mmCIF file of C-alpha atoms in Angstrom:
data_model
loop_
_atom_site.group_PDB
_atom_site.id
_atom_site.type_symbol
_atom_site.label_atom_id
_atom_site.label_comp_id
_atom_site.label_asym_id
_atom_site.label_seq_id
_atom_site.Cartn_x
_atom_site.Cartn_y
_atom_site.Cartn_z
ATOM 1 C CA MET A 111 -2.353 -30.301 4.326
ATOM 2 C CA MET A 112 -2.953 -27.711 7.006
ATOM 3 C CA SER A 113 -5.230 -28.885 9.790
ATOM 4 C CA LYS A 114 -8.645 -27.418 10.453
ATOM 5 C CA MET A 115 -7.491 -26.626 13.989
ATOM 6 C CA LYS A 116 -4.764 -24.439 12.595
ATOM 7 C CA LYS A 117 -7.207 -22.634 10.296
ATOM 8 C CA ILE A 118 -9.586 -22.004 13.181
ATOM 9 C CA PHE A 119 -6.725 -20.799 15.367
ATOM 10 C CA LEU A 120 -5.653 -18.241 12.746
ATOM 11 C CA ALA A 121 -9.221 -17.068 12.214
ATOM 12 C CA VAL A 122 -9.806 -16.589 15.949
ATOM 13 C CA LEU A 123 -6.490 -14.751 16.281
ATOM 14 C CA VAL A 124 -7.513 -12.207 13.639
ATOM 15 C CA ALA A 125 -11.020 -11.853 15.067
ATOM 16 C CA VAL A 126 -9.720 -11.203 18.585
ATOM 17 C CA GLY A 127 -7.322 -8.607 17.225
ATOM 18 C CA PHE A 128 -10.164 -6.616 15.731
ATOM 19 C CA ALA A 129 -12.583 -7.198 18.596
ATOM 20 C CA VAL A 130 -11.474 -4.002 20.327
ATOM 21 C CA PRO A 131 -13.831 -2.688 23.007
ATOM 22 C CA GLN A 132 -16.543 -0.537 21.434
ATOM 23 C CA LEU A 133 -17.109 2.764 23.199
ATOM 24 C CA SER A 134 -20.180 4.954 23.259
ATOM 25 C CA ALA A 135 -20.373 7.967 20.967
ATOM 26 C CA GLN A 136 -18.378 10.128 23.317
ATOM 27 C CA GLN A 137 -16.719 13.410 22.532
ATOM 28 C CA SER A 138 -13.224 12.725 21.226
ATOM 29 C CA VAL A 139 -10.866 14.286 18.736
ATOM 30 C CA ALA A 140 -11.197 11.314 16.381
ATOM 31 C CA ALA A 141 -14.995 11.581 16.379
ATOM 32 C CA LYS A 142 -14.826 15.060 14.827
ATOM 33 C CA TYR A 143 -13.400 13.646 11.607
ATOM 34 C CA VAL A 144 -15.963 10.917 10.902
ATOM 35 C CA ASP A 145 -19.727 10.829 10.302
ATOM 36 C CA GLN A 146 -21.471 9.997 13.570
ATOM 37 C CA ASP A 147 -24.812 9.851 11.760
ATOM 38 C CA GLY A 148 -23.698 7.198 9.275
ATOM 39 C CA PHE A 149 -24.952 3.618 9.079
ATOM 40 C CA THR A 150 -21.740 2.651 10.883
ATOM 41 C CA TYR A 151 -20.001 4.566 13.646
ATOM 42 C CA ALA A 152 -17.494 3.220 16.145
ATOM 43 C CA ILE A 153 -14.639 4.392 18.358
ATOM 44 C CA ARG A 154 -11.824 2.081 19.306
ATOM 45 C CA ASP A 155 -9.026 2.346 21.841
ATOM 46 C CA CYS A 156 -5.799 2.267 19.827
ATOM 47 C CA GLY A 157 -3.812 1.396 22.928
ATOM 48 C CA TYR A 158 -5.601 -1.936 23.195
ATOM 49 C CA MET A 159 -4.913 -2.772 19.565
ATOM 50 C CA LEU A 160 -1.255 -1.737 19.732
ATOM 51 C CA SER A 161 -0.693 -3.786 22.875
ATOM 52 C CA TRP A 162 -2.134 -6.784 21.054
ATOM 53 C CA ILE A 163 0.171 -6.219 18.076
ATOM 54 C CA GLU A 164 3.189 -5.994 20.380
ATOM 55 C CA GLU A 165 2.212 -9.228 22.107
ATOM 56 C CA VAL A 166 1.709 -11.055 18.814
ATOM 57 C CA TYR A 167 5.142 -9.865 17.644
ATOM 58 C CA LYS A 168 6.723 -10.997 20.901
ATOM 59 C CA VAL A 169 5.165 -14.465 20.757
ATOM 60 C CA GLY A 170 5.719 -14.879 17.032
ATOM 61 C CA THR A 171 9.426 -14.094 17.184
ATOM 62 C CA ALA A 172 10.293 -15.847 20.455
ATOM 63 C CA LYS A 173 12.014 -18.778 18.698
ATOM 64 C CA LEU A 174 14.284 -16.401 16.777
ATOM 65 C CA ALA A 175 15.741 -14.717 19.843
ATOM 66 C CA SER A 176 19.027 -16.649 19.576
ATOM 67 C CA ASP A 177 19.618 -15.713 15.910
ATOM 68 C CA PRO A 178 22.253 -12.917 15.809
ATOM 69 C CA LYS A 179 20.770 -11.435 12.620
ATOM 70 C CA PHE A 180 17.297 -11.373 14.113
ATOM 71 C CA VAL A 181 18.622 -9.679 17.247
ATOM 72 C CA ILE A 182 19.815 -6.792 15.068
ATOM 73 C CA PHE A 183 16.521 -6.706 13.177
ATOM 74 C CA ASP A 184 14.601 -6.774 16.477
ATOM 75 C CA LYS A 185 16.549 -3.803 17.843
ATOM 76 C CA VAL A 186 15.794 -1.788 14.711
ATOM 77 C CA ILE A 187 12.086 -2.636 14.812
ATOM 78 C CA ARG A 188 11.760 -1.813 18.498
ATOM 79 C CA GLU A 189 13.533 1.548 18.167
ATOM 80 C CA PHE A 190 11.538 2.407 15.037
ATOM 81 C CA TRP A 191 8.303 1.554 16.882
ATOM 82 C CA LYS A 192 9.329 3.621 19.903
ATOM 83 C CA GLU A 193 10.516 6.627 17.890
ATOM 84 C CA CYS A 194 7.269 6.910 15.940
ATOM 85 C CA ASN A 195 5.384 7.085 19.262
ATOM 86 C CA ALA A 196 3.050 4.249 18.370
ATOM 87 C CA SER A 197 2.144 3.854 22.060
ATOM 88 C CA GLN A 198 0.859 7.441 22.096
ATOM 89 C CA TRP A 199 -2.054 6.799 19.734
ATOM 90 C CA GLY A 200 -5.369 7.753 21.332
ATOM 91 C CA TYR A 201 -8.729 6.731 19.946
ATOM 92 C CA ALA A 202 -9.524 5.713 16.394
ATOM 93 C CA ALA A 203 -12.931 6.427 14.900
ATOM 94 C CA ILE A 204 -14.521 4.909 11.830
ATOM 95 C CA SER A 205 -17.745 5.505 9.946
ATOM 96 C CA GLY A 206 -19.632 4.619 6.807
ATOM 97 C CA LYS A 207 -22.282 6.935 5.406
ATOM 98 C CA GLU A 208 -24.638 6.916 2.438
ATOM 99 C CA VAL A 209 -24.368 10.340 0.824
ATOM 100 C CA SER A 210 -26.637 9.344 -2.069
ATOM 101 C CA PRO A 211 -27.842 6.010 -3.527
ATOM 102 C CA ASP A 212 -24.601 5.588 -5.464
ATOM 103 C CA PHE A 213 -22.160 7.572 -3.305
ATOM 104 C CA TYR A 214 -20.820 6.232 -0.025
ATOM 105 C CA SER A 215 -18.137 7.708 2.191
ATOM 106 C CA ILE A 216 -15.891 5.708 4.523
ATOM 107 C CA LYS A 217 -13.916 7.760 7.030
ATOM 108 C CA GLN A 218 -11.266 6.647 9.500
ATOM 109 C CA PHE A 219 -9.228 8.790 11.846
ATOM 110 C CA GLY A 220 -6.655 8.064 14.551
ATOM 111 C CA GLU A 221 -5.610 10.538 17.237
ATOM 112 C CA LEU A 222 -1.907 11.396 17.324
ATOM 113 C CA PRO A 223 -1.121 15.134 17.590
ATOM 114 C CA ALA A 224 1.567 16.608 15.347
ATOM 115 C CA ALA A 225 3.893 17.151 18.318
ATOM 116 C CA LYS A 226 3.968 13.400 18.915
ATOM 117 C CA ARG A 227 4.568 12.442 15.301
ATOM 118 C CA THR A 228 8.311 12.111 15.574
ATOM 119 C CA GLY A 229 10.656 9.461 14.275
ATOM 120 C CA TRP A 230 11.425 8.105 10.819
ATOM 121 C CA LEU A 231 7.936 6.878 10.010
ATOM 122 C CA TRP A 232 6.579 10.390 9.769
ATOM 123 C CA LYS A 233 9.526 11.657 7.738
ATOM 124 C CA LEU A 234 9.389 9.040 4.981
ATOM 125 C CA SER A 235 6.065 10.169 3.526
ATOM 126 C CA PRO A 236 5.394 13.812 4.413
ATOM 127 C CA ASN A 237 1.944 15.347 4.433
ATOM 128 C CA SER A 238 1.655 18.029 1.770
ATOM 129 C CA ARG A 239 -0.235 18.512 -1.451
ATOM 130 C CA THR A 240 0.341 15.070 -2.873
ATOM 131 C CA VAL A 241 2.779 15.373 -5.756
ATOM 132 C CA PRO A 242 0.216 16.137 -8.466
ATOM 133 C CA PHE A 243 0.231 12.734 -10.118
ATOM 134 C CA VAL A 244 -3.445 13.186 -11.028
ATOM 135 C CA ASP A 245 -2.154 15.830 -13.456
ATOM 136 C CA VAL A 246 0.052 13.331 -15.292
ATOM 137 C CA MET A 247 -2.059 10.154 -15.174
ATOM 138 C CA PRO A 248 -4.187 9.630 -18.313
ATOM 139 C CA LYS A 249 -7.930 10.222 -18.291
ATOM 140 C CA HIS A 250 -8.710 6.534 -18.844
ATOM 141 C CA THR A 251 -6.691 5.349 -15.825
ATOM 142 C CA LEU A 252 -8.200 2.092 -14.602
ATOM 143 C CA VAL A 253 -6.191 1.798 -11.383
ATOM 144 C CA GLY A 254 -3.775 4.394 -10.051
ATOM 145 C CA PHE A 255 -2.042 5.428 -6.884
ATOM 146 C CA GLY A 256 0.435 8.095 -5.848
ATOM 147 C CA CYS A 257 2.201 9.065 -2.646
ATOM 148 C CA ASN A 258 4.750 11.499 -1.336
ATOM 149 C CA PHE A 259 8.136 9.984 -0.603
ATOM 150 C CA ASN A 260 11.116 11.536 1.167
ATOM 151 C CA GLY A 261 14.101 9.738 -0.354
ATOM 152 C CA ALA A 262 16.566 11.790 1.669
ATOM 153 C CA ALA A 263 14.893 10.603 4.882
ATOM 154 C CA LEU A 264 15.186 6.986 3.749
ATOM 155 C CA VAL A 265 18.935 7.417 3.165
ATOM 156 C CA ALA A 266 19.374 9.058 6.579
ATOM 157 C CA MET A 267 17.344 6.309 8.266
ATOM 158 C CA VAL A 268 19.374 3.484 6.717
ATOM 159 C CA ASP A 269 22.643 5.232 7.607
ATOM 160 C CA HIS A 270 21.444 5.686 11.182
ATOM 161 C CA TYR A 271 20.387 2.078 11.761
ATOM 162 C CA VAL A 272 23.416 0.571 10.038
ATOM 163 C CA ALA A 273 25.759 2.708 12.140
ATOM 164 C CA LYS A 274 23.904 2.095 15.412
ATOM 165 C CA PHE A 275 22.933 -1.569 15.195
ATOM 166 C CA GLY A 276 24.815 -3.131 12.286
ATOM 167 C CA ASP A 277 27.563 -5.671 12.985
ATOM 168 C CA GLN A 278 30.796 -5.479 11.049
ATOM 169 C CA GLN A 279 29.485 -7.749 8.294
ATOM 170 C CA ILE A 280 26.453 -5.537 7.729
ATOM 171 C CA LYS A 281 28.526 -2.356 7.807
ATOM 172 C CA ASP A 282 31.064 -3.765 5.352
ATOM 173 C CA GLY A 283 28.311 -5.038 3.057
ATOM 174 C CA TYR A 284 26.559 -1.676 3.038
ATOM 175 C CA ALA A 285 29.788 0.197 2.347
ATOM 176 C CA GLY A 286 30.684 -2.276 -0.392
ATOM 177 C CA PHE A 287 27.293 -1.853 -2.044
ATOM 178 C CA LEU A 288 27.695 1.924 -2.141
ATOM 179 C CA ALA A 289 31.288 1.637 -3.402
ATOM 180 C CA GLN A 290 30.257 -0.730 -6.191
ATOM 181 C CA GLY A 291 27.693 1.797 -7.338
ATOM 182 C CA GLN A 292 30.297 4.549 -7.362
ATOM 183 C CA GLU A 293 32.557 2.391 -9.537
ATOM 184 C CA GLN A 294 29.739 2.195 -12.094
ATOM 185 C CA GLY A 295 29.107 5.922 -11.898
ATOM 186 C CA VAL A 296 25.991 5.443 -9.771
ATOM 187 C CA ASP A 297 25.617 7.449 -6.556
ATOM 188 C CA VAL A 298 22.949 5.391 -4.785
ATOM 189 C CA LYS A 299 22.390 7.868 -1.956
ATOM 190 C CA LYS A 300 22.072 10.823 -4.310
ATOM 191 C CA ILE A 301 19.595 8.925 -6.475
ATOM 192 C CA LEU A 302 17.376 7.929 -3.536
ATOM 193 C CA ALA A 303 17.537 11.429 -2.074
ATOM 194 C CA SER A 304 16.297 12.866 -5.366
ATOM 195 C CA ILE A 305 12.951 11.001 -5.215
ATOM 196 C CA GLU A 306 9.976 13.009 -3.922
ATOM 197 C CA GLY A 307 7.013 10.896 -4.965
ATOM 198 C CA LEU A 308 5.959 7.521 -6.367
ATOM 199 C CA SER A 309 3.021 6.572 -8.562
ATOM 200 C CA PHE A 310 1.740 3.803 -10.795
ATOM 201 C CA ALA A 311 -1.153 3.763 -13.234
ATOM 202 C CA VAL A 312 -2.800 1.188 -15.485
ATOM 203 C CA GLU A 313 -4.711 2.720 -18.375
ATOM 204 C CA ALA A 314 -7.693 1.202 -20.142
ATOM 205 C CA ASP A 315 -8.322 3.455 -23.135
ATOM 206 C CA PRO A 316 -11.132 1.691 -25.045
ATOM 207 C CA ALA A 317 -9.679 2.916 -28.353
ATOM 208 C CA ARG A 318 -6.258 1.308 -27.775
ATOM 209 C CA LEU A 319 -6.769 -1.893 -25.739
ATOM 210 C CA VAL A 320 -3.937 -4.417 -25.944
ATOM 211 C CA MET A 321 -5.971 -6.893 -23.884
ATOM 212 C CA PRO A 322 -9.229 -6.596 -21.892
ATOM 213 C CA GLY A 323 -8.850 -3.763 -19.405
ATOM 214 C CA PHE A 324 -5.338 -2.806 -20.454
ATOM 215 C CA SER A 325 -3.949 -0.345 -22.974
ATOM 216 C CA SER A 326 -0.815 0.842 -21.139
ATOM 217 C CA ALA A 327 0.935 1.068 -17.795
ATOM 218 C CA ALA A 328 3.223 3.698 -16.352
ATOM 219 C CA LEU A 329 5.513 4.036 -13.358
ATOM 220 C CA ILE A 330 6.040 7.742 -12.670
ATOM 221 C CA LEU A 331 8.402 9.145 -10.057
ATOM 222 C CA ALA A 332 8.654 12.785 -9.050
ATOM 223 C CA VAL A 333 12.342 13.667 -8.794
ATOM 224 C CA LYS A 334 14.427 16.703 -7.845
ATOM 225 C CA ASP A 335 16.995 16.293 -10.607
ATOM 226 C CA ARG A 336 18.267 13.884 -13.283
ATOM 227 C CA SER A 337 20.322 11.684 -10.932
ATOM 228 C CA LEU A 338 18.143 8.613 -11.454
ATOM 229 C CA MET A 339 17.807 9.038 -15.233
ATOM 230 C CA ASP A 340 21.508 9.627 -15.700
ATOM 231 C CA ALA A 341 22.318 6.516 -13.655
ATOM 232 C CA VAL A 342 19.900 4.334 -15.646
ATOM 233 C CA LEU A 343 21.373 5.643 -18.903
ATOM 234 C CA GLN A 344 24.900 4.964 -17.664
ATOM 235 C CA ILE A 345 24.039 1.359 -16.799
ATOM 236 C CA ALA A 346 22.217 0.807 -20.117
ATOM 237 C CA LYS A 347 25.116 2.194 -22.138
ATOM 238 C CA THR A 348 27.486 -0.132 -20.299
ATOM 239 C CA GLU A 349 25.369 -3.292 -20.302
ATOM 240 C CA ASN A 350 23.329 -2.982 -23.517
ATOM 241 C CA PRO A 351 24.020 0.138 -25.629
ATOM 242 C CA GLY A 352 21.431 -0.939 -28.191
ATOM 243 C CA LEU A 353 18.627 -0.042 -25.816
ATOM 244 C CA VAL A 354 19.575 3.648 -25.766
ATOM 245 C CA THR A 355 17.924 5.810 -28.427
ATOM 246 C CA ALA A 356 19.355 8.857 -30.167
ATOM 247 C CA ALA A 357 17.036 11.012 -28.042
ATOM 248 C CA GLY A 358 18.716 9.798 -24.854
ATOM 249 C CA GLU A 359 15.874 7.502 -23.836
ATOM 250 C CA ILE A 360 15.786 3.752 -23.203
ATOM 251 C CA LEU A 361 13.568 1.387 -25.171
ATOM 252 C CA ILE A 362 13.151 -2.179 -23.873
ATOM 253 C CA PRO A 363 11.191 -4.611 -26.113
ATOM 254 C CA THR A 364 8.526 -6.771 -24.410
ATOM 255 C CA GLU A 365 5.716 -9.109 -25.445
ATOM 256 C CA TYR A 366 3.156 -6.288 -25.287
ATOM 257 C CA GLY A 367 5.247 -3.585 -26.869
ATOM 258 C CA ALA A 368 8.318 -1.648 -25.862
ATOM 259 C CA VAL A 369 8.781 -0.118 -22.421
ATOM 260 C CA ALA A 370 10.230 3.367 -22.684
ATOM 261 C CA ILE A 371 12.260 4.986 -19.898
ATOM 262 C CA PHE A 372 12.754 8.735 -20.006
ATOM 263 C CA GLN A 373 12.463 11.939 -18.016
ATOM 264 C CA VAL A 374 10.266 14.932 -18.685
ATOM 265 C CA GLY A 375 10.828 17.862 -16.333
ATOM 266 C CA LYS A 376 10.523 16.578 -12.776
ATOM 267 C CA TYR A 377 9.010 13.240 -13.800
ATOM 268 C CA PHE A 378 10.990 10.036 -14.312
ATOM 269 C CA VAL A 379 8.834 7.659 -16.357
ATOM 270 C CA ALA A 380 8.802 3.998 -17.360
ATOM 271 C CA THR A 381 5.810 3.277 -19.592
ATOM 272 C CA THR A 382 4.421 1.260 -22.482
ATOM 273 C CA ASP A 383 2.888 4.436 -23.936
ATOM 274 C CA PRO A 384 5.593 7.133 -24.028
ATOM 275 C CA ALA A 385 3.747 9.410 -26.458
ATOM 276 C CA GLY A 386 0.578 9.290 -24.374
ATOM 277 C CA VAL A 387 2.321 10.089 -21.078
ATOM 278 C CA LYS A 388 4.318 12.909 -22.667
ATOM 279 C CA ASN A 389 1.124 14.425 -24.077
ATOM 280 C CA VAL A 390 -0.597 14.297 -20.673
ATOM 281 C CA ILE A 391 2.392 15.866 -18.913
ATOM 282 C CA ALA A 392 2.511 18.601 -21.562
ATOM 283 C CA GLY A 393 -1.220 19.253 -21.200
ATOM 284 C CA LYS A 394 -1.952 18.109 -24.756
ATOM 285 C CA ALA A 395 -4.109 15.167 -23.647
ATOM 286 C CA PRO A 396 -6.711 14.926 -20.848
ATOM 287 C CA SER A 397 -5.515 13.735 -17.446
ATOM 288 C CA LEU A 398 -7.182 11.810 -14.648
ATOM 289 C CA LYS A 399 -8.645 15.110 -13.455
ATOM 290 C CA GLN A 400 -11.012 14.933 -16.440
ATOM 291 C CA ASN A 401 -12.211 11.405 -15.591
ATOM 292 C CA PRO A 402 -15.911 11.491 -14.536
ATOM 293 C CA ASP A 403 -15.324 8.936 -11.752
ATOM 294 C CA TYR A 404 -12.421 10.952 -10.383
ATOM 295 C CA ILE A 405 -14.367 14.222 -10.548
ATOM 296 C CA ARG A 406 -17.284 12.741 -8.646
ATOM 297 C CA TYR A 407 -15.588 10.647 -5.981
ATOM 298 C CA SER A 408 -12.704 12.980 -5.168
ATOM 299 C CA ALA A 409 -15.221 15.670 -4.198
ATOM 300 C CA GLY A 410 -14.897 16.720 -0.573
ATOM 301 C CA THR A 411 -11.531 15.062 0.011
ATOM 302 C CA PRO A 412 -8.453 16.947 1.297
ATOM 303 C CA SER A 413 -6.230 18.552 -1.315
ATOM 304 C CA ALA A 414 -3.171 17.914 0.861
ATOM 305 C CA GLY A 415 -2.217 14.476 2.040
ATOM 306 C CA ILE A 416 0.220 11.602 2.054
ATOM 307 C CA GLY A 417 -1.173 9.831 -0.986
ATOM 308 C CA PHE A 418 -4.223 8.674 -2.914
ATOM 309 C CA MET A 419 -5.700 5.637 -4.668
ATOM 310 C CA PHE A 420 -8.155 5.557 -7.572
ATOM 311 C CA ILE A 421 -10.116 2.698 -9.141
ATOM 312 C CA SER A 422 -12.328 3.349 -12.139
ATOM 313 C CA SER A 423 -15.831 1.901 -12.466
ATOM 314 C CA GLU A 424 -14.580 0.336 -15.705
ATOM 315 C CA LEU A 425 -12.956 -2.332 -13.539
ATOM 316 C CA GLY A 426 -16.372 -3.771 -12.747
ATOM 317 C CA LYS A 427 -17.956 -3.037 -16.112
ATOM 318 C CA THR A 428 -15.406 -4.636 -18.425
ATOM 319 C CA VAL A 429 -12.330 -6.053 -16.692
ATOM 320 C CA LEU A 430 -13.772 -8.354 -14.029
ATOM 321 C CA PRO A 431 -16.347 -9.919 -16.402
ATOM 322 C CA ALA A 432 -13.497 -10.642 -18.827
ATOM 323 C CA TYR A 433 -11.131 -12.253 -16.320
ATOM 324 C CA LEU A 434 -13.304 -13.966 -13.715
ATOM 325 C CA PRO A 435 -14.087 -16.896 -16.052
ATOM 326 C CA LEU A 436 -10.326 -17.548 -16.312
ATOM 327 C CA ILE A 437 -9.986 -18.405 -12.596
ATOM 328 C CA PRO A 438 -9.215 -22.145 -12.256
ATOM 329 C CA ALA A 439 -12.226 -24.359 -11.663
ATOM 330 C CA GLU A 440 -10.783 -25.853 -8.473
ATOM 331 C CA VAL A 441 -10.910 -22.369 -6.942
ATOM 332 C CA THR A 442 -14.383 -21.382 -8.127
ATOM 333 C CA GLN A 443 -15.816 -24.671 -6.879
ATOM 334 C CA LYS A 444 -14.930 -23.673 -3.330
ATOM 335 C CA VAL A 445 -15.463 -19.915 -3.534
ATOM 336 C CA ASP A 446 -17.802 -18.199 -5.981
ATOM 337 C CA VAL A 447 -15.433 -15.336 -6.789
ATOM 338 C CA ASN A 448 -18.002 -13.475 -8.862
ATOM 339 C CA ALA A 449 -20.544 -13.596 -6.037
ATOM 340 C CA LEU A 450 -17.884 -12.638 -3.508
ATOM 341 C CA CYS A 451 -16.961 -9.582 -5.583
ATOM 342 C CA LYS A 452 -20.600 -8.508 -5.618
ATOM 343 C CA VAL A 453 -21.038 -9.007 -1.875
ATOM 344 C CA ILE A 454 -17.914 -7.069 -0.969
ATOM 345 C CA GLY A 455 -18.730 -4.462 -3.579
ATOM 346 C CA ILE A 456 -15.773 -4.709 -5.923
ATOM 347 C CA GLY A 457 -16.536 -2.976 -9.197
ATOM 348 C CA PRO A 458 -17.828 0.581 -8.668
ATOM 349 C CA ALA A 459 -15.386 3.492 -8.595
ATOM 350 C CA VAL A 460 -13.234 4.149 -5.521
ATOM 351 C CA TYR A 461 -11.162 7.176 -4.532
ATOM 352 C CA SER A 462 -9.154 7.299 -1.279
ATOM 353 C CA VAL A 463 -6.990 10.004 0.251
ATOM 354 C CA TYR A 464 -4.556 9.408 3.106
ATOM 355 C CA TYR A 465 -3.846 12.560 5.105
ATOM 356 C CA MET A 466 -2.505 14.054 8.333
ATOM 357 C CA ASN A 467 -3.547 17.178 10.204
ATOM 358 C CA GLN A 468 -2.799 18.749 13.573
ATOM 359 C CA ASP A 469 -4.792 16.087 15.454
ATOM 360 C CA GLY A 470 -3.748 12.862 13.781
ATOM 361 C CA CYS A 471 -4.029 10.751 10.641
ATOM 362 C CA GLY A 472 -6.977 9.625 8.587
ATOM 363 C CA THR A 473 -8.390 8.321 5.351
ATOM 364 C CA ILE A 474 -11.434 9.325 3.364
ATOM 365 C CA THR A 475 -12.678 6.804 0.837
ATOM 366 C CA ASN A 476 -15.552 7.690 -1.472
ATOM 367 C CA THR A 477 -17.096 4.921 -3.531
ATOM 368 C CA GLY A 478 -20.175 3.932 -5.483
ATOM 369 C CA SER A 479 -20.342 0.595 -3.667
ATOM 370 C CA LYS A 480 -22.476 0.158 -0.574
ATOM 371 C CA GLY A 481 -21.066 -3.331 -0.129
ATOM 372 C CA LEU A 482 -17.547 -1.947 0.006
ATOM 373 C CA ALA A 483 -18.617 0.795 2.411
ATOM 374 C CA ILE A 484 -20.211 -1.719 4.782
ATOM 375 C CA PHE A 485 -17.320 -4.160 4.505
ATOM 376 C CA CYS A 486 -14.670 -1.510 5.211
ATOM 377 C CA SER A 487 -16.447 0.365 7.979
ATOM 378 C CA ASP A 488 -18.568 -2.187 9.823
ATOM 379 C CA SER A 489 -17.561 -2.908 13.425
ATOM 380 C CA SER A 490 -17.582 -6.626 12.652
ATOM 381 C CA MET A 491 -14.736 -6.208 10.170
ATOM 382 C CA GLY A 492 -12.634 -8.553 12.307
ATOM 383 C CA MET A 493 -15.019 -11.383 11.571
ATOM 384 C CA ALA A 494 -15.022 -10.438 7.890
ATOM 385 C CA ALA A 495 -11.217 -10.552 7.854
ATOM 386 C CA SER A 496 -11.338 -13.960 9.505
ATOM 387 C CA TYR A 497 -13.750 -15.200 6.845
ATOM 388 C CA GLN A 498 -11.413 -14.022 4.112
ATOM 389 C CA ILE A 499 -8.510 -15.928 5.627
ATOM 390 C CA MET A 500 -10.612 -19.070 6.008
ATOM 391 C CA ALA A 501 -11.769 -18.804 2.398
ATOM 392 C CA LEU A 502 -8.232 -18.234 1.166
ATOM 393 C CA LEU A 503 -6.845 -21.181 3.094
ATOM 394 C CA GLY A 504 -9.726 -23.307 1.867
ATOM 395 C CA CYS A 505 -8.659 -22.557 -1.718
ATOM 396 C CA TYR A 506 -4.929 -22.882 -1.097
ATOM 397 C CA PRO A 507 -4.393 -25.177 1.918
ATOM 398 C CA ASP A 508 -0.665 -25.409 1.255
ATOM 399 C CA LEU A 509 -0.038 -21.703 1.819
ATOM 400 C CA LEU A 510 1.213 -22.280 5.340
ATOM 401 C CA ASN A 511 2.528 -25.791 4.812
ATOM 402 C CA THR A 512 6.126 -24.604 4.640
ATOM 403 C CA ASP A 513 9.386 -25.494 6.336
ATOM 404 C CA ASP A 514 8.815 -22.554 8.681
ATOM 405 C CA PHE A 515 5.361 -23.720 9.791
ATOM 406 C CA GLN A 516 5.299 -27.481 10.373
ATOM 407 C CA GLU A 517 3.233 -29.659 12.672
ATOM 408 C CA THR A 518 4.814 -30.210 16.081
ATOM 409 C CA ASP A 519 4.273 -32.861 18.742
ATOM 410 C CA ASP A 520 2.132 -30.492 20.798
ATOM 411 C CA PHE A 521 -0.022 -29.358 17.836
ATOM 412 C CA GLN A 522 -0.834 -32.436 15.792
ATOM 413 C CA GLU A 523 -3.349 -32.614 13.007
ATOM 414 C CA VAL A 524 -6.376 -34.360 14.462
ATOM 415 C CA THR A 525 -8.845 -34.201 11.602
ATOM 416 C CA GLU A 526 -9.087 -33.745 7.851
#
């Protein structure tokens, strides 16, 4: 069992990481994008935080320095970190504000001008009008997210790092992987380059529930062409022709109904409700844009961004009450999960947008939960994070009792 000393050490480490010097409400670029009159307002020096992260990485990986594979990985990480200009971040501001008794807004913003946003990080998920996944997610979406994704940039990045840092084994393995795909009629690079956006949604239509809080799920990708669909069909026809329908779709039987894989226009879809998704895409059924929670909590958020996340208030009304009693007794004896959910504020609707502008990057999260707003924006969030880790390790003390994290002579367990 993990020692209490080790738990305390981890908790202090997290707390120190978040205990960044608090500055007065000075004029800064970051401050313009948050609510200085909210119940929480703070400005932090990103340089301090980033230096801490770099030091933790250095200490945490010191024992791996002699591993040839890690040396390659380390070179990639360090160049990636340098190219994205992480050291150039200025201040970060954060706020929480009560807009009305059941509407709270959490804003965070970090200073990094567009001219400094170079490197692969900023190419992988471009800032634009988020691929309109809200138009194709069903009205009764319980949980959904969507983000822009530059598949072509991912391919270019992998090619770059393999060529620059890969040893012969890595280069041969990469080339062999691509060649194997070509032999099966699958152009891996072309497929990845065709992807423009990723999304996932869980629907909870009260008229069609398969289980509490679930009626269907859908993975929806925005694609430039049919490269991905054609490749999936080719593999299915080779491996299991019976899964391919006469309409050129794939139907995979599961315990909760068949999963259908198909493409409609620019959307590649894998879902348990093909008819429903097709109707939403065609405009024959209401989308998430008609959901009352979405309408209310997306108000005032940027229309262009990197991505978004949505959680319906139905999560707290029907889903959590149905599933919380199923948590094993040995867990609930140590942590009252239901009470914890109420304190943190899990349950009311949440809508978040991740965006970039000329000055930097930020998030706007609107929610009906004051607890969530306080938890996410309070300057003592480091202590809150530490408490979460302590609670988690109290429930599952064996999480870090692995071959990679054993007691040593200079760090012995001294108490139970």
